[in-house]
Tab-separated table of C-alpha atoms and ligand atoms in Angstrom:
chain	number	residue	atom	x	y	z
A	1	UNK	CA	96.010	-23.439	158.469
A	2	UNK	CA	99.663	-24.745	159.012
A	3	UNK	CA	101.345	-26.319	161.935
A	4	UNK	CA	104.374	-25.778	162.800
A	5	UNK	CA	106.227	-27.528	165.766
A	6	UNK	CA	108.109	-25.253	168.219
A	7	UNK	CA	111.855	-25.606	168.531
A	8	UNK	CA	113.261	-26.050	171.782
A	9	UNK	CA	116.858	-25.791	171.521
A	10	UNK	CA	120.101	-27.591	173.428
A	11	UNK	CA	123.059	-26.388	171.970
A	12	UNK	CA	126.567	-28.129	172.102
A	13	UNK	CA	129.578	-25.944	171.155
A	14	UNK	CA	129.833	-21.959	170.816
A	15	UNK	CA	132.588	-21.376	168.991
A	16	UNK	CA	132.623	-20.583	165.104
A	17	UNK	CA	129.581	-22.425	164.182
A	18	UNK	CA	127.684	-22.134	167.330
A	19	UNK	CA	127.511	-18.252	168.552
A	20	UNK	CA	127.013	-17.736	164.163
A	21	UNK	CA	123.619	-19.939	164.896
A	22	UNK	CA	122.897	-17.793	168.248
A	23	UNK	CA	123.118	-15.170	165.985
A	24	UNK	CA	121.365	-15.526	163.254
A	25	UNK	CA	118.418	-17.059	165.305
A	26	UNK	CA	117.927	-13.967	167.124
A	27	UNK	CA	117.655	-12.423	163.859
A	28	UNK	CA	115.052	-15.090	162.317
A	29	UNK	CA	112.084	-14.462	165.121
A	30	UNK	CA	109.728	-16.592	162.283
A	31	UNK	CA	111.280	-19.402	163.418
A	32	UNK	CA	109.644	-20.087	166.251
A	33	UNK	CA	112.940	-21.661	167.475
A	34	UNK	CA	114.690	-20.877	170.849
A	35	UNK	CA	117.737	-21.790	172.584
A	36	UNK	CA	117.039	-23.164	176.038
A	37	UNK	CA	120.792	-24.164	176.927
A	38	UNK	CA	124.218	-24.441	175.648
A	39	UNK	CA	126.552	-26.690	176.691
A	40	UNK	CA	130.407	-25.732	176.326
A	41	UNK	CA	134.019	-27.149	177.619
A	42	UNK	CA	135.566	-24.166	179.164
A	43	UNK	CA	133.415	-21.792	181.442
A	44	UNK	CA	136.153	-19.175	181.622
A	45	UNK	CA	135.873	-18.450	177.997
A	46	UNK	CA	134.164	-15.148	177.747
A	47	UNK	CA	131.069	-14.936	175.005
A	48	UNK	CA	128.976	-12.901	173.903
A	49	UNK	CA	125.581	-14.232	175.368
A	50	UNK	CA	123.959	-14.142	178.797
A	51	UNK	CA	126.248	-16.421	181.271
A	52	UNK	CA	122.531	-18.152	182.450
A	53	UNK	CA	122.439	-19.310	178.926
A	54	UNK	CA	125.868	-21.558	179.241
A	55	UNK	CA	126.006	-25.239	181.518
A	56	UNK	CA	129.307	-27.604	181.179
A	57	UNK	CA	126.696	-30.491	182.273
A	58	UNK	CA	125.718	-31.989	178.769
A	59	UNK	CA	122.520	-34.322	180.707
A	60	UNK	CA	121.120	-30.940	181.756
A	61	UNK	CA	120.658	-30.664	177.643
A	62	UNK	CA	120.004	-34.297	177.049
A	63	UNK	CA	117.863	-35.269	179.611
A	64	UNK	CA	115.270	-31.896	179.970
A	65	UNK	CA	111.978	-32.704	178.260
A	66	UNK	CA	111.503	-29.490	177.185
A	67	UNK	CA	114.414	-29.751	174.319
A	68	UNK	CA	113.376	-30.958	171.638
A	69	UNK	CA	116.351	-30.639	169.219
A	70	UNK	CA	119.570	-31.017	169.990
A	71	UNK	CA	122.470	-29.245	167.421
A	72	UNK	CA	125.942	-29.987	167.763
A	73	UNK	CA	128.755	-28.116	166.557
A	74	UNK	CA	131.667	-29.310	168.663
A	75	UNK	CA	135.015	-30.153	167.065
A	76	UNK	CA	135.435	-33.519	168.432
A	77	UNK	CA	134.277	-36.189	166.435
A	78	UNK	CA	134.115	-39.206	169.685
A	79	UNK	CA	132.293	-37.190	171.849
A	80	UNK	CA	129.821	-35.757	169.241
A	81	UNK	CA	129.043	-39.168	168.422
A	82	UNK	CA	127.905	-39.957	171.869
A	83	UNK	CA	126.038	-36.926	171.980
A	84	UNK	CA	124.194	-37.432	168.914
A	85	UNK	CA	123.505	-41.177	169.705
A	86	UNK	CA	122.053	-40.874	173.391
A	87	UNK	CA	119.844	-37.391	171.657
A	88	UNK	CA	118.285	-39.867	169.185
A	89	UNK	CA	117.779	-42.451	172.057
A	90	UNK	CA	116.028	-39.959	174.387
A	91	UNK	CA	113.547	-39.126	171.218
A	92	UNK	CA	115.226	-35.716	170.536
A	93	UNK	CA	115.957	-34.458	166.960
A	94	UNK	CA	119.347	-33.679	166.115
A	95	UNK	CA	121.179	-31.556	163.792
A	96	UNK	CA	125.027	-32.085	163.426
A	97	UNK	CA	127.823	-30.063	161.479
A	98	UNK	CA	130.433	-32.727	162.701
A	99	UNK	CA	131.792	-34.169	159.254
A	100	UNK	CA	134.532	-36.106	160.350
A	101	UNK	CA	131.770	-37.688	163.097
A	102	UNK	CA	129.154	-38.285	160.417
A	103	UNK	CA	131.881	-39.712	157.997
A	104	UNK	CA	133.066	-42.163	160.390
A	105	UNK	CA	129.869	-43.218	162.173
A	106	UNK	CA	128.013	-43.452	159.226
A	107	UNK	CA	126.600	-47.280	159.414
A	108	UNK	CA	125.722	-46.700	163.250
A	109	UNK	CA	123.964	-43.612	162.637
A	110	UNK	CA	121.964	-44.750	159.852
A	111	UNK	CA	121.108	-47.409	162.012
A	112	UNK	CA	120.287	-44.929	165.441
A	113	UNK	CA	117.844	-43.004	162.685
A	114	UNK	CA	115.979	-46.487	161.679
A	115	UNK	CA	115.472	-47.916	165.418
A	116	UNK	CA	114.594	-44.349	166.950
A	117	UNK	CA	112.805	-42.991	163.869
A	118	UNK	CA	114.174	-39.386	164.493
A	119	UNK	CA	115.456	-36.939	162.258
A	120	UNK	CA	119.286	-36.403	161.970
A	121	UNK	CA	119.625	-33.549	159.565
A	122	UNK	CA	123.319	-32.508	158.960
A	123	UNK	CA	123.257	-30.022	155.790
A	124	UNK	CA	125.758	-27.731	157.331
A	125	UNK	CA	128.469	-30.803	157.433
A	126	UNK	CA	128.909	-30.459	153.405
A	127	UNK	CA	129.468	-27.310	150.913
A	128	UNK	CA	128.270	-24.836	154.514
A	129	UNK	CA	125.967	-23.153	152.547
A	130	UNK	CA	125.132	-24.725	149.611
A	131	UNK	CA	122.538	-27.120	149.801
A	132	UNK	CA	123.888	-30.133	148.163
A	133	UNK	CA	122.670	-32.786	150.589
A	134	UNK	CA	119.196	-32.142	149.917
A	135	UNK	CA	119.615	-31.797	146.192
A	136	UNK	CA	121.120	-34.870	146.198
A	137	UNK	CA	118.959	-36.581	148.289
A	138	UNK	CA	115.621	-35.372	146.770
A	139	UNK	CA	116.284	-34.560	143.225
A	140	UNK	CA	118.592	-36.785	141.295
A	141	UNK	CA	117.740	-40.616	140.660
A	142	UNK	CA	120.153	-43.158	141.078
A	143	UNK	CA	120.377	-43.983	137.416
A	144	UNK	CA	120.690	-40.165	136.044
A	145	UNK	CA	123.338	-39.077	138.160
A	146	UNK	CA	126.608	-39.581	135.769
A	147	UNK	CA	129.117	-37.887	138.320
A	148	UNK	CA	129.882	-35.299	140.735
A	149	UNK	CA	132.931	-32.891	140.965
A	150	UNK	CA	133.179	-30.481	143.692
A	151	UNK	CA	135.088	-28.399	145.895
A	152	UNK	CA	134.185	-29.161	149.229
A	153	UNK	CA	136.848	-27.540	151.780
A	154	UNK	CA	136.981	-23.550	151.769
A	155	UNK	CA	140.171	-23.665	153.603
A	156	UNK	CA	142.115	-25.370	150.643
A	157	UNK	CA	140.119	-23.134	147.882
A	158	UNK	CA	141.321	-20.014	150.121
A	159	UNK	CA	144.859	-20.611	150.256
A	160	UNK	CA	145.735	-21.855	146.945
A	161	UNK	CA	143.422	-18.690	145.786
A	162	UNK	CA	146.117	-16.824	148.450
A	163	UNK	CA	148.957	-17.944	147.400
A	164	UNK	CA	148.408	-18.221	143.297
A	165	UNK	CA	146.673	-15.295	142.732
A	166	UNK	CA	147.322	-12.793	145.880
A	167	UNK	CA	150.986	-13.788	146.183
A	168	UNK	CA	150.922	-14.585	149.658
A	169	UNK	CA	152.702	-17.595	151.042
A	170	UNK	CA	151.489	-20.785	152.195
A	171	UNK	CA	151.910	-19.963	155.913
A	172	UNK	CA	150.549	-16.102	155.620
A	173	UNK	CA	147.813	-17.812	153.407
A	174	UNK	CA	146.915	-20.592	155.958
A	175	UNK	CA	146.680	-18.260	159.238
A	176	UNK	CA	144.653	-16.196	157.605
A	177	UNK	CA	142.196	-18.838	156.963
A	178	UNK	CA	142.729	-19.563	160.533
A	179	UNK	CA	141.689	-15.845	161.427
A	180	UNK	CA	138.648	-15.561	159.631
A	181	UNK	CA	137.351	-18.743	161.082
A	182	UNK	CA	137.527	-21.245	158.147
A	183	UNK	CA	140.222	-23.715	158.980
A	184	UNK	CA	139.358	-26.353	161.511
A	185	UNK	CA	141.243	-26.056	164.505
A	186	UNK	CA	143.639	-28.717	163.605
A	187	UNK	CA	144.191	-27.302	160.174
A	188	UNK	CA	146.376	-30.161	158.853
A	189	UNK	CA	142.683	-31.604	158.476
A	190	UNK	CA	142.073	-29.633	155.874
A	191	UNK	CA	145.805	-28.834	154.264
A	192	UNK	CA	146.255	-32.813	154.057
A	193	UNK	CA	142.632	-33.396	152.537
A	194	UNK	CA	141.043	-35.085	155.498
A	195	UNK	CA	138.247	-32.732	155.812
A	196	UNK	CA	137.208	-32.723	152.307
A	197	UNK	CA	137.325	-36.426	152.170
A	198	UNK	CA	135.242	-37.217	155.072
A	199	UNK	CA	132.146	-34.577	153.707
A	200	UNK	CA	133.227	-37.050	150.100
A	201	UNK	CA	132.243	-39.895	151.955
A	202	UNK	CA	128.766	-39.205	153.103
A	203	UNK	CA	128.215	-37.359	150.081
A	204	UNK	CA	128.446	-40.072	147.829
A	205	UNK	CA	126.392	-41.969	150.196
A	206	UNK	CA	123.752	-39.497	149.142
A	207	UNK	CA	124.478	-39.326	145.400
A	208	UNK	CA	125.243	-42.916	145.054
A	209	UNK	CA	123.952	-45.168	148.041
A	210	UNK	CA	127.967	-45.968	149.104
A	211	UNK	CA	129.101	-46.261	152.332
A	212	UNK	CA	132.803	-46.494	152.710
A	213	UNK	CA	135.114	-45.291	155.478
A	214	UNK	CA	136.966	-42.205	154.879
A	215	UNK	CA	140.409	-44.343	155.382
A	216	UNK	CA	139.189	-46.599	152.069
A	217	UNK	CA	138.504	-43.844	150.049
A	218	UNK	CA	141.716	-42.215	147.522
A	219	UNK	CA	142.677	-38.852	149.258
A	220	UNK	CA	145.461	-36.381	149.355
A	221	UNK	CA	145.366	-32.514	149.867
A	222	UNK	CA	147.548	-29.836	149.230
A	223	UNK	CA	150.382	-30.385	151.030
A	224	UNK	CA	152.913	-31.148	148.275
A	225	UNK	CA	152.061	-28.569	145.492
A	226	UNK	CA	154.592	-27.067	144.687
A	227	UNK	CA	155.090	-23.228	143.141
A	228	UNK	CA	156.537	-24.650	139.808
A	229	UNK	CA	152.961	-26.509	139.972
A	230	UNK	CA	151.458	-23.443	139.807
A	231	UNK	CA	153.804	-21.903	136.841
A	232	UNK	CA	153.136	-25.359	135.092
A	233	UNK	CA	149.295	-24.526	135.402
A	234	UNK	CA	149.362	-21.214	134.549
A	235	UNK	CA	151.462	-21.456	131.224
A	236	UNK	CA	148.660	-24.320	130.712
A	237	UNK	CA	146.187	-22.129	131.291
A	238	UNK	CA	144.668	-23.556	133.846
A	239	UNK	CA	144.722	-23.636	137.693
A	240	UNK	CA	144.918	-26.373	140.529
A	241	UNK	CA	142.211	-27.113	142.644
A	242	UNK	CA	141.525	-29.955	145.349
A	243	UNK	CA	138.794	-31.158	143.560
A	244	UNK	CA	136.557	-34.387	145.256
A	245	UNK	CA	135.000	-36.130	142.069
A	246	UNK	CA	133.117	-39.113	141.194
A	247	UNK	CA	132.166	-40.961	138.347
A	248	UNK	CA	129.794	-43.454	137.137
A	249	UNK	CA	131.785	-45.761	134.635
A	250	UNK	CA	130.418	-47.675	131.793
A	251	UNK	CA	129.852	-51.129	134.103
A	252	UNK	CA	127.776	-48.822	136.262
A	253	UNK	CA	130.417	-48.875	139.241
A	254	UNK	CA	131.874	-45.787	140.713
A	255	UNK	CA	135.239	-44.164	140.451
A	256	UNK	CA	135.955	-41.450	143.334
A	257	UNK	CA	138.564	-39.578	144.997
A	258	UNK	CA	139.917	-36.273	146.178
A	259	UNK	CA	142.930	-34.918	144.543
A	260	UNK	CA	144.346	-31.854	143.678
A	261	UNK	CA	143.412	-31.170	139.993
A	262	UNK	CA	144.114	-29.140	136.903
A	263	UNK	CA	140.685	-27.090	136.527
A	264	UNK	CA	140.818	-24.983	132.644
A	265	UNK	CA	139.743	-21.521	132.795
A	266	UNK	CA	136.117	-22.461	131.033
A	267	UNK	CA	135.203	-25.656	133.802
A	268	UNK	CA	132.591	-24.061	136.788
A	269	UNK	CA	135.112	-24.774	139.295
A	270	UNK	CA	137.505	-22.518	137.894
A	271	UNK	CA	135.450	-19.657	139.442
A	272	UNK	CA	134.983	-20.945	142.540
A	273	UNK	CA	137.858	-18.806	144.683
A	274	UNK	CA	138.482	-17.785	148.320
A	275	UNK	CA	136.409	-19.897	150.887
A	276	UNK	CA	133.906	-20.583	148.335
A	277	UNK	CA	133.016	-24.136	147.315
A	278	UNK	CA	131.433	-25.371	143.983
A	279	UNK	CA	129.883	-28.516	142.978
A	280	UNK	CA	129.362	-29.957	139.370
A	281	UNK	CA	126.173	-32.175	138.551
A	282	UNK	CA	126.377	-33.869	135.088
A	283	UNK	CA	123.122	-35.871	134.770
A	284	UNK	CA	121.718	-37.859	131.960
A	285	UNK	CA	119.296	-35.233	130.269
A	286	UNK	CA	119.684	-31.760	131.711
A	287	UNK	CA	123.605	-32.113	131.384
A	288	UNK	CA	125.749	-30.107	133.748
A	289	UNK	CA	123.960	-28.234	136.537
A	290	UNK	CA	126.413	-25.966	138.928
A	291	UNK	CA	125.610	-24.960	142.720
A	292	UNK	CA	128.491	-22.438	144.098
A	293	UNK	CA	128.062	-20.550	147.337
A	294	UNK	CA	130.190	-20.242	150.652
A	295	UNK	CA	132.008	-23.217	152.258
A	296	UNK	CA	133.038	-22.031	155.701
A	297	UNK	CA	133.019	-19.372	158.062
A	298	UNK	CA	130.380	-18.621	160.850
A	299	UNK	CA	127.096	-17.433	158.789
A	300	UNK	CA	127.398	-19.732	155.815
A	301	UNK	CA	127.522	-22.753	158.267
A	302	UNK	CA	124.534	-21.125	160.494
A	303	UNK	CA	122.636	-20.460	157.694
A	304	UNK	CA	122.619	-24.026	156.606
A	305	UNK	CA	121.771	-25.127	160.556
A	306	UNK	CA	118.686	-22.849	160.109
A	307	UNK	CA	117.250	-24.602	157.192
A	308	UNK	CA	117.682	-27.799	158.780
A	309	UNK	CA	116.100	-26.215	161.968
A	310	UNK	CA	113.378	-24.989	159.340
A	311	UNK	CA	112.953	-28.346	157.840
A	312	UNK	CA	112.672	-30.158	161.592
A	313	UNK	CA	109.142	-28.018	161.568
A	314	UNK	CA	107.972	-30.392	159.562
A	315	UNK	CA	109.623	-33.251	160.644
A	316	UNK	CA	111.766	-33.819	157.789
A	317	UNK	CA	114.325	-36.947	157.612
A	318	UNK	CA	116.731	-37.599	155.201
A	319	UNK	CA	115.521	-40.913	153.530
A	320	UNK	CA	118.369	-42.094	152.034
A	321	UNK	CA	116.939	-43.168	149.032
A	322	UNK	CA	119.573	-44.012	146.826
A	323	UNK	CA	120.282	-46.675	149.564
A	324	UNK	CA	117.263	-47.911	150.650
A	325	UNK	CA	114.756	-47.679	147.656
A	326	UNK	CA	117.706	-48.068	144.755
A	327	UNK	CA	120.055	-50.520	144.058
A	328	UNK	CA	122.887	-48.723	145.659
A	329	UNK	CA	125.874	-48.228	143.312
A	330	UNK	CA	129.239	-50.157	144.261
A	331	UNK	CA	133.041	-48.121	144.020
A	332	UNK	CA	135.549	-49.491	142.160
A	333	UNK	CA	138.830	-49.237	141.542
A	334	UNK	CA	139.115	-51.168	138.626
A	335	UNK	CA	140.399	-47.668	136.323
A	336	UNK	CA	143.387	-45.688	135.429
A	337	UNK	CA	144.177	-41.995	136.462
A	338	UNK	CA	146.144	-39.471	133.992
A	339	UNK	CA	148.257	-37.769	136.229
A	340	UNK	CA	150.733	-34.974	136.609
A	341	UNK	CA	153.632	-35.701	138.872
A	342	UNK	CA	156.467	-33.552	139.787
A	343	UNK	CA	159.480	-34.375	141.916
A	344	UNK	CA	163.051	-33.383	142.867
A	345	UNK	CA	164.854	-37.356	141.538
A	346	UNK	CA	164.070	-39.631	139.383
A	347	UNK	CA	164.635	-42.192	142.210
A	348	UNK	CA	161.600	-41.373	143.919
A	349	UNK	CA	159.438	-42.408	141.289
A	350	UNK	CA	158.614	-46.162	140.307
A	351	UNK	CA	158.597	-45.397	136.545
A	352	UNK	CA	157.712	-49.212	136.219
A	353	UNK	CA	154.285	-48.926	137.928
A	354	UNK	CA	153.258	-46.229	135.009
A	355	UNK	CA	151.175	-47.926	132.036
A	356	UNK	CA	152.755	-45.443	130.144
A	357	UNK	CA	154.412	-41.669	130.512
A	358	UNK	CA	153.645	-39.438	127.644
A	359	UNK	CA	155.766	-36.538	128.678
A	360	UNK	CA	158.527	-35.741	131.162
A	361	UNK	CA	160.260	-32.322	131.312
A	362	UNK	CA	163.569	-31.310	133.223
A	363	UNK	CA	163.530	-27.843	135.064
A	364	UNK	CA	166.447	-26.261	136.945
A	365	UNK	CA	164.580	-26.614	140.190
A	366	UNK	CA	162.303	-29.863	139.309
A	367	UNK	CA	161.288	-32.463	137.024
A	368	UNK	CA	157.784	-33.337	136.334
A	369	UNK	CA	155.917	-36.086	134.230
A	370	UNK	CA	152.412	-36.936	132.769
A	371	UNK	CA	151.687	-40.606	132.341
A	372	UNK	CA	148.893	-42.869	133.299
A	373	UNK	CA	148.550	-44.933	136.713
A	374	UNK	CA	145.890	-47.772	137.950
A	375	UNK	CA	144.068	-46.620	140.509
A	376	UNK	CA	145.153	-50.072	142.995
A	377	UNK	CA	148.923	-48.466	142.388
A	378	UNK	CA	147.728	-44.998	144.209
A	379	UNK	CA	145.870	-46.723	147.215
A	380	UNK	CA	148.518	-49.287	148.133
A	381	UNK	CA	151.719	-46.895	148.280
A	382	UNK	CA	152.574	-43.643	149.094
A	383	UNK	CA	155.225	-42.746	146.586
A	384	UNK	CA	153.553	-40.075	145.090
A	385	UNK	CA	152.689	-37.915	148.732
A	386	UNK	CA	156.482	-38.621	150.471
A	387	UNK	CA	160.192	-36.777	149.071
A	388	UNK	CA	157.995	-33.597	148.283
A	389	UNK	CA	156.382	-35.600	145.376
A	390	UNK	CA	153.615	-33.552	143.944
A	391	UNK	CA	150.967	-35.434	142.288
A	392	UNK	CA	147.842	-32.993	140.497
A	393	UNK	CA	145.126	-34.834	137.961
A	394	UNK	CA	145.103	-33.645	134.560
A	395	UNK	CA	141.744	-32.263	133.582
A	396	UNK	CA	139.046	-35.256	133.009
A	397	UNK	CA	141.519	-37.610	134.463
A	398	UNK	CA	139.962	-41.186	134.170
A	399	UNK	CA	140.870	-43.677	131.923
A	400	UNK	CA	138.540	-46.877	132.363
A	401	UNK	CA	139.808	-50.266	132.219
A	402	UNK	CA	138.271	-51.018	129.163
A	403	UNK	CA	140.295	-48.396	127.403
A	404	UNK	CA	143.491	-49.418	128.469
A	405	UNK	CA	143.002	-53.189	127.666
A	406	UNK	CA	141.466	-52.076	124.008
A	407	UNK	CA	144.866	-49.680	123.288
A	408	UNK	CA	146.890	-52.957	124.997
A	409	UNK	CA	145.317	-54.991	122.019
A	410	UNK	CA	145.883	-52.851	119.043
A	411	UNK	CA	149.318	-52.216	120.346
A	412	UNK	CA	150.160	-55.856	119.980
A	413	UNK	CA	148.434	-56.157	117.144
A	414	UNK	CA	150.265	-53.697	115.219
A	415	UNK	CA	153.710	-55.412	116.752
A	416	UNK	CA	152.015	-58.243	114.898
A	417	UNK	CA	152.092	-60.368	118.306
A	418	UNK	CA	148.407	-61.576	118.051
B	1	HSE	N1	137.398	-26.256	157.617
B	1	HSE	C1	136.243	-26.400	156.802
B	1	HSE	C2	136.530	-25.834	155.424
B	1	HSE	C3	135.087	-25.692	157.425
B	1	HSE	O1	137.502	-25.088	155.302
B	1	HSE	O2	135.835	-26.148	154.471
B	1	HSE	C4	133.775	-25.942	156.740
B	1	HSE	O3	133.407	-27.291	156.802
């Protein structure tokens, strides 16, 4: 016969993410998981739950023996840290869907889940519904993981599905996604790539064993693409994504960023529309493997809470193996990128930073370029996000070092130089 702890629930937040898990627990009875208390800002808000149910005290949650798991789903990332922290002090379990928290937090918490020994699951903070933390975690070794391409932020995926394919534009597009409960509630978190880079960063902590700061990591979102992007892409045909990737290069170090990208109609991610996200294995034997399910919204994200609730039963813990029992792989940014870039002047673009441009067209209402730029020239200026610059990866955009120097050689070879 099994055991099976019993879940004593305190709750923190009831908004999106929270009244979906309310839900969807009182539709999962196998659970054996209650909520004792839920703690929330405003107690004028009006919700659909008994009033009993609701506290604004968060130590009535924190310090009541009876709880045994604490889940937090509030939207701000300082105070979720402190509520996750003093939950893992008092010997409670926790389950998080704070991504920005986890992302920036990272070294303490890892630390907080070696001194207290508790479980800090947080499967909802990535992909909502696709489980991509604990295939990551549990299934791929260090040395067979080759890279990782994903869409990680429905928000993006919905609008530019919105706006290229429904017609809409970007603002009809964007409060939509508000609407339905997708965007965070600062959306420029998501339209500016923020979101999807801080679910990249613990993500590759999984996959790889990194742990870098959000703030380190190459970002943009999709702020700056522009409709002739789109006509570019589609005469191409191909479509732009904001695609999060990484990449295990030839001296075993890591490439990564999140950037929109030029996705062909036969790649996975090209099917990955609407609020949906997608992620792209390629490992050393079984080639690519794809996981695609829903990103956002209130039941995806619950649904993901509930099989961390699930896996508390049995006191799983994330054991970070690709950190602690690997040798953890280092980033780099020793690589090129071969990028797209469109602008409105010439002027804005530092033509002498390129290694080289390939192609430049002039359009009545833009210009745009394709050429390839080192990685260092991205993360040091910001050229290529300000004067409505657009700047989109071309499909399998990196170039490693190597490659360049090699071409660099036989170039001055053949100028009979060397
Ligand atoms: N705003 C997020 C997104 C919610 O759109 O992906 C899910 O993390």
């Amino acid at each position: 016969m099994s055991y099976h702890k019993q879940l004593t629930i305190g709750l923190f937040g009831f908004g999106v993410v929270g009244e979906g898990l309310y839900k969807v627990l009182q539709q999962t009875p196998s659970l054996s998981a209650s909520i004792k208390k839920v703690c929330i800002k405003d107690p004028a808000k009006k919700r659909n739950a008994p009033v009993s149910l609701f506290t604004t005290e968060r130590d009535e949650l924190l310090n009541d023996p009876d709880i045994n798991v604490i889940v937090e789903v509030i939207n701000e990332a300082g105070p979720a840290f402190e509520i996750v922290s003093t939950a893992l002090k008092n010997g409670k379990s926790v389950v998080s869907a704070s991504k920005k928290m986890i992302a920036e937090h990272l070294p303490e918490l890892l630390q907080l889940q070696e001194v207290t020994g508790q479980s800090f699951l947080y499967e909802s903070a990535a992909c909502a519904s696709i489980p991509v933390i604990r295939n990551l975690e549990e299934y791929y070794d260090n040395d067979l993981l080759h890279g990782i391409k994903a869409i990680v932020n429905g928000s993006t995926n919905f609008i530019l599905t919105k706006i290229f394919e429904d017609k809409l534009d970007f603002q009809q597009a964007l409060l939509l996604a508000q609407q339905l409960g997708f965007a965070e509630s600062d959306p420029s978190l998501d339209v500016e790539g923020y979101d999807a880079v801080n679910k990249w960063a613990f993500l590759l902590t999984h996959a790889y064993g990194i742990i870098e700061h959000p703030n380190n990591l190459l970002f943009t979102g999709i702020q700056n693409i522009h409709s002739m992007d789109a006509r570019v892409a589609a005469e191409k045909g191909q479509q732009i994504k904001l695609v999060a990737q990484a990449q295990k290069l030839h001296n075993g170090q890591v490439a990564s960023f999140v950037i929109p990208q030029f996705v062909p109609q036969d790649d996975h991610l090209a099917f990955v529309k609407h609020e949906y996200n997608g992620v792209v294995i390629e490992s050393g034997f079984s080639d690519k493997q794809f996981f695609y399910g829903k990103g956002a919204g209130s039941f995806p994200t619950a649904s993901a809470v509930l099989s961390d609730l699930s896996a508390l039963r049995y006191d799983y813990k994330y054991e970070y193996k690709k950190l602690y029992h690997h040798q953890p792989n280092k980033l780099t940014n020793d690589y090129y990128l071969r990028v797209y870039v469109s602008f409105t002047d010439w002027k804005h673009i530092p033509r002498e930073k390129f290694e080289w441009i390939e192609e430049w067209h002039a359009r009545e209402e833009r210009k745009y370029l394709v050429g390839v730029l080192p990685v260092n020239e991205l993360l040091q200026s910001d050229w290529w996000k300000t004067n409505a610059t657009s700047l989109i990866l071309t499909p399998d955009p990196v170039i490693e070092d190597i490659a360049i120097k090699q071409l660099k050689k036989k170039s001055l070879e053949l100028a009979g130089i060397i």
